[in-house]
Amino acid sequence: MKGKLYGIGVGPGDPGLMTIRAKELLDGAQVIAYPVKKPGEDGTALEIIKQKVDISGKEVVELLFSMNPDDEVRKRCRAENIDRICGMLDQGKDIAMITLGDVAVYSTYMYLDREVRDRGYETEVVPGIPSFCHGAAKAGLPLMIGEESLAVLSMAKHDIGKVEKAVDCIDNIVIMKAFASIREIADMMGRKGIPPSNATVMSNIGMEDEYVGPLETDRKYGYFTTVLIKKKVN
């Protein structure tokens, strides 16, 4: 019989926030796969689960997802990973591919899921807690309340124009992958007349160097940095 592929969100960083369903599947999986940007890189998601899941005796597989700006290079990399995963599924192995936060939020896994299903294999998506939900909880802030709206955007390509458009019509803005764009975000808020105090930075949530606090342009932030902008502070 063919194995089954599970895409599992392991939460934002604190292993105590991994779901019971995630742990059960990880305990039972024969293969645990984790994404990296370069060979030999430490896998943050893997380090999280190792605190709650005994991975000894399991096959642990590193999957390289290139961050090359050339889309064709990235597509080739994903295709190689899909072939590799399907090869293991053909051996009857159940695979748990882990990812930070929630699988449906900017996750590398979702690039693979449909293709693997289209090839005739069974898959399952297991949600996790997104970092911005954990960060808002840490800050004691609602992401939205009453009839307010929420937008979730990425600054991976430094598209501040997209953020400006969202600010014009959305009440609350979550900006992910913002660690290198703090100055741009602060300048945009100034142009829009939004006070700096309306922004909260949530960096490396659930990790040792976690920071939850005001937006400070002269501060160095970790790679996993999100900014929450609230046009109205309740």
Short mmCIF file of C-alpha atoms in Angstrom, two decimals:
data_model
loop_
_atom_site.label_atom_id
_atom_site.label_comp_id
_atom_site.label_asym_id
_atom_site.label_seq_id
_atom_site.Cartn_x
_atom_site.Cartn_y
_atom_site.Cartn_z
CA MET A 1 0.00 0.00 0.00
CA LYS A 2 1.08 3.58 -0.64
CA GLY A 3 1.96 5.77 2.28
CA LYS A 4 0.16 8.99 3.22
CA LEU A 5 1.58 12.51 3.28
CA TYR A 6 0.74 14.80 6.18
CA GLY A 7 1.46 18.53 6.15
CA ILE A 8 1.72 19.48 9.81
CA GLY A 9 1.86 22.96 11.30
CA VAL A 10 3.90 22.78 14.52
CA GLY A 11 3.05 26.27 15.77
CA PRO A 12 5.09 29.45 16.15
CA GLY A 13 7.97 28.21 18.30
CA ASP A 14 6.82 27.14 21.76
CA PRO A 15 6.55 23.32 21.62
CA GLY A 16 3.73 23.50 24.17
CA LEU A 17 1.55 25.09 21.47
CA MET A 18 1.83 22.12 19.11
CA THR A 19 -1.57 20.49 18.75
CA ILE A 20 -2.42 17.05 20.14
CA ARG A 21 -3.27 15.91 16.60
CA ALA A 22 0.16 17.02 15.37
CA LYS A 23 1.96 15.11 18.11
CA GLU A 24 -0.07 11.95 17.53
CA LEU A 25 0.75 11.96 13.82
CA LEU A 26 4.42 12.74 14.41
CA ASP A 27 4.67 9.91 16.92
CA GLY A 28 3.24 7.51 14.33
CA ALA A 29 5.00 8.72 11.18
CA GLN A 30 7.82 6.64 9.73
CA VAL A 31 9.38 9.65 7.99
CA ILE A 32 9.66 13.23 9.22
CA ALA A 33 10.51 15.73 6.49
CA TYR A 34 11.47 19.33 7.14
CA PRO A 35 12.21 22.25 4.80
CA VAL A 36 15.52 24.13 4.66
CA LYS A 37 16.76 27.04 2.53
CA LYS A 38 20.28 25.60 2.18
CA PRO A 39 21.79 22.13 2.75
CA GLY A 40 22.78 21.33 6.32
CA GLU A 41 20.82 24.24 7.77
CA ASP A 42 19.22 23.83 11.19
CA GLY A 43 15.51 23.19 10.81
CA THR A 44 13.57 25.40 13.24
CA ALA A 45 10.43 23.26 12.94
CA LEU A 46 12.49 20.12 13.62
CA GLU A 47 14.02 21.66 16.76
CA ILE A 48 10.51 22.47 18.02
CA ILE A 49 9.13 18.95 17.66
CA LYS A 50 12.25 17.28 19.11
CA GLN A 51 11.24 18.74 22.47
CA LYS A 52 7.96 16.78 22.43
CA VAL A 53 8.46 13.91 19.95
CA ASP A 54 10.97 11.06 20.10
CA ILE A 55 12.44 10.99 16.58
CA SER A 56 14.96 8.22 17.26
CA GLY A 57 14.28 5.32 14.91
CA LYS A 58 12.50 7.56 12.43
CA GLU A 59 13.81 8.53 9.01
CA VAL A 60 14.46 12.28 9.12
CA VAL A 61 14.63 13.88 5.68
CA GLU A 62 15.89 17.36 4.79
CA LEU A 63 14.03 18.96 1.86
CA LEU A 64 15.80 21.82 0.14
CA PHE A 65 13.56 24.69 -0.97
CA SER A 66 15.69 27.21 -2.83
CA MET A 67 15.12 30.92 -2.15
CA ASN A 68 16.62 31.84 -5.51
CA PRO A 69 14.74 34.86 -6.96
CA ASP A 70 14.43 32.98 -10.27
CA ASP A 71 10.99 31.31 -10.20
CA GLU A 72 12.16 28.55 -12.54
CA VAL A 73 14.90 27.52 -10.13
CA ARG A 74 12.39 27.37 -7.30
CA LYS A 75 9.96 25.33 -9.39
CA ARG A 76 12.67 22.81 -10.29
CA CYS A 77 13.57 22.49 -6.63
CA ARG A 78 9.94 21.82 -5.68
CA ALA A 79 9.59 19.25 -8.47
CA GLU A 80 12.63 17.37 -7.16
CA ASN A 81 11.12 17.31 -3.67
CA ILE A 82 7.80 16.04 -5.01
CA ASP A 83 9.54 13.19 -6.84
CA ARG A 84 11.46 12.31 -3.71
CA ILE A 85 8.33 12.33 -1.53
CA CYS A 86 6.36 10.21 -3.97
CA GLY A 87 9.21 7.71 -4.07
CA MET A 88 8.98 7.26 -0.30
CA LEU A 89 5.18 7.06 -0.43
CA ASP A 90 5.52 4.27 -3.02
CA GLN A 91 7.52 2.36 -0.41
CA GLY A 92 4.48 2.47 1.87
CA LYS A 93 5.96 5.04 4.25
CA ASP A 94 3.77 7.65 5.96
CA ILE A 95 5.50 11.04 5.79
CA ALA A 96 4.97 13.97 8.16
CA MET A 97 6.25 17.18 6.60
CA ILE A 98 6.52 19.80 9.30
CA THR A 99 6.33 23.56 8.93
CA LEU A 100 6.35 26.53 11.31
CA GLY A 101 3.06 28.12 12.31
CA ASP A 102 0.03 27.08 10.29
CA VAL A 103 0.29 25.05 7.10
CA ALA A 104 -2.06 27.37 5.20
CA VAL A 105 -0.11 30.58 5.93
CA TYR A 106 2.86 31.12 3.56
CA SER A 107 3.89 27.49 3.93
CA THR A 108 6.25 25.62 1.61
CA TYR A 109 4.14 22.50 2.13
CA MET A 110 1.15 23.83 0.21
CA TYR A 111 3.23 23.97 -2.98
CA LEU A 112 3.50 20.19 -2.77
CA ASP A 113 0.13 19.06 -1.49
CA ARG A 114 -1.96 19.44 -4.64
CA GLU A 115 0.69 17.96 -6.92
CA VAL A 116 1.10 14.92 -4.69
CA ARG A 117 -2.68 14.43 -4.56
CA ASP A 118 -2.92 14.80 -8.34
CA ARG A 119 -0.46 11.92 -8.65
CA GLY A 120 -2.90 9.68 -6.78
CA TYR A 121 -1.57 9.80 -3.23
CA GLU A 122 -3.54 10.58 -0.08
CA THR A 123 -2.65 13.74 1.84
CA GLU A 124 -3.88 15.53 4.96
CA VAL A 125 -3.32 19.10 6.14
CA VAL A 126 -3.03 19.54 9.90
CA PRO A 127 -3.35 23.17 11.06
CA GLY A 128 -1.15 24.88 13.62
CA ILE A 129 -1.15 28.18 15.49
CA PRO A 130 0.16 31.05 13.29
CA SER A 131 2.87 33.28 14.76
CA PHE A 132 0.74 36.41 14.43
CA CYS A 133 -2.04 34.83 16.54
CA HIS A 134 0.46 33.91 19.25
CA GLY A 135 2.08 37.34 19.00
CA ALA A 136 -1.23 39.18 19.34
CA ALA A 137 -2.05 37.05 22.38
CA LYS A 138 1.34 37.87 23.91
CA ALA A 139 0.72 41.57 23.28
CA GLY A 140 -2.80 41.37 24.69
CA LEU A 141 -4.24 42.76 21.46
CA PRO A 142 -7.22 41.64 19.38
CA LEU A 143 -6.39 41.02 15.74
CA MET A 144 -9.90 42.27 15.00
CA ILE A 145 -12.93 43.01 17.08
CA GLY A 146 -16.56 43.84 16.35
CA GLU A 147 -16.91 44.50 12.62
CA GLU A 148 -13.23 45.21 11.99
CA SER A 149 -11.38 43.74 9.03
CA LEU A 150 -7.97 42.06 8.86
CA ALA A 151 -5.41 41.68 6.06
CA VAL A 152 -2.35 39.41 6.14
CA LEU A 153 0.46 40.46 3.79
CA SER A 154 4.07 39.52 3.08
CA MET A 155 6.98 41.92 2.73
CA ALA A 156 9.31 39.25 1.32
CA LYS A 157 9.61 41.28 -1.90
CA HIS A 158 9.52 44.68 -0.16
CA ASP A 159 6.25 45.63 -1.85
CA ILE A 160 5.33 48.55 0.40
CA GLY A 161 2.81 49.77 -2.21
CA LYS A 162 0.69 46.68 -1.56
CA VAL A 163 0.75 47.44 2.16
CA GLU A 164 -0.25 51.06 1.57
CA LYS A 165 -3.28 49.97 -0.45
CA ALA A 166 -4.35 47.61 2.33
CA VAL A 167 -3.96 50.33 4.96
CA ASP A 168 -6.34 52.53 2.96
CA CYS A 169 -9.26 50.13 3.33
CA ILE A 170 -8.49 47.57 6.07
CA ASP A 171 -8.70 48.16 9.83
CA ASN A 172 -5.89 45.85 10.94
CA ILE A 173 -2.82 44.82 8.95
CA VAL A 174 -0.53 41.88 9.69
CA ILE A 175 2.77 42.23 7.79
CA MET A 176 4.78 39.00 7.77
CA LYS A 177 8.42 38.53 6.69
CA ALA A 178 9.05 42.11 7.78
CA PHE A 179 12.48 41.84 9.45
CA ALA A 180 14.28 43.75 6.66
CA SER A 181 11.49 46.26 6.03
CA ILE A 182 10.96 47.95 9.39
CA ARG A 183 12.14 51.36 8.16
CA GLU A 184 9.89 51.16 5.06
CA ILE A 185 6.91 50.27 7.24
CA ALA A 186 7.60 53.13 9.67
CA ASP A 187 7.93 55.62 6.80
CA MET A 188 4.68 54.38 5.25
CA MET A 189 2.85 54.83 8.56
CA GLY A 190 4.16 58.39 8.73
CA ARG A 191 2.85 59.14 5.23
CA LYS A 192 -0.55 57.74 6.20
CA GLY A 193 -0.71 59.66 9.48
CA ILE A 194 -0.75 56.51 11.61
CA PRO A 195 0.99 57.01 14.98
CA PRO A 196 4.03 54.77 15.60
CA SER A 197 2.33 53.55 18.79
CA ASN A 198 -0.31 51.82 16.62
CA ALA A 199 2.27 49.26 15.46
CA THR A 200 3.42 46.22 17.43
CA VAL A 201 6.42 44.15 16.39
CA MET A 202 6.25 40.41 17.07
CA SER A 203 9.67 38.85 16.42
CA ASN A 204 10.79 35.22 16.86
CA ILE A 205 7.64 34.42 18.80
CA GLY A 206 8.01 31.42 21.11
CA MET A 207 11.81 31.38 20.71
CA GLU A 208 14.62 32.35 23.08
CA ASP A 209 15.14 35.81 21.55
CA GLU A 210 11.44 36.65 21.36
CA TYR A 211 10.49 40.32 21.15
CA VAL A 212 6.99 41.75 21.43
CA GLY A 213 6.88 45.51 21.62
CA PRO A 214 6.90 48.88 19.86
CA LEU A 215 8.27 49.40 16.37
CA GLU A 216 11.81 50.75 16.76
CA THR A 217 13.68 51.42 13.53
CA ASP A 218 17.14 51.22 15.11
CA ARG A 219 16.54 47.78 16.64
CA LYS A 220 17.74 44.54 15.03
CA TYR A 221 14.97 41.98 14.59
CA GLY A 222 15.08 38.24 13.97
CA TYR A 223 14.19 36.61 10.67
CA PHE A 224 10.71 35.61 11.86
CA THR A 225 9.39 39.14 12.35
CA THR A 226 5.79 40.26 11.92
CA VAL A 227 4.29 43.73 12.39
CA LEU A 228 0.70 44.33 13.46
CA ILE A 229 -0.70 47.75 12.54
CA LYS A 230 -4.00 48.79 14.09
CA LYS A 231 -5.52 51.91 12.55
CA LYS A 232 -7.71 52.26 15.64
CA VAL A 233 -6.51 51.35 19.11
CA ASN A 234 -9.45 50.15 21.18
#
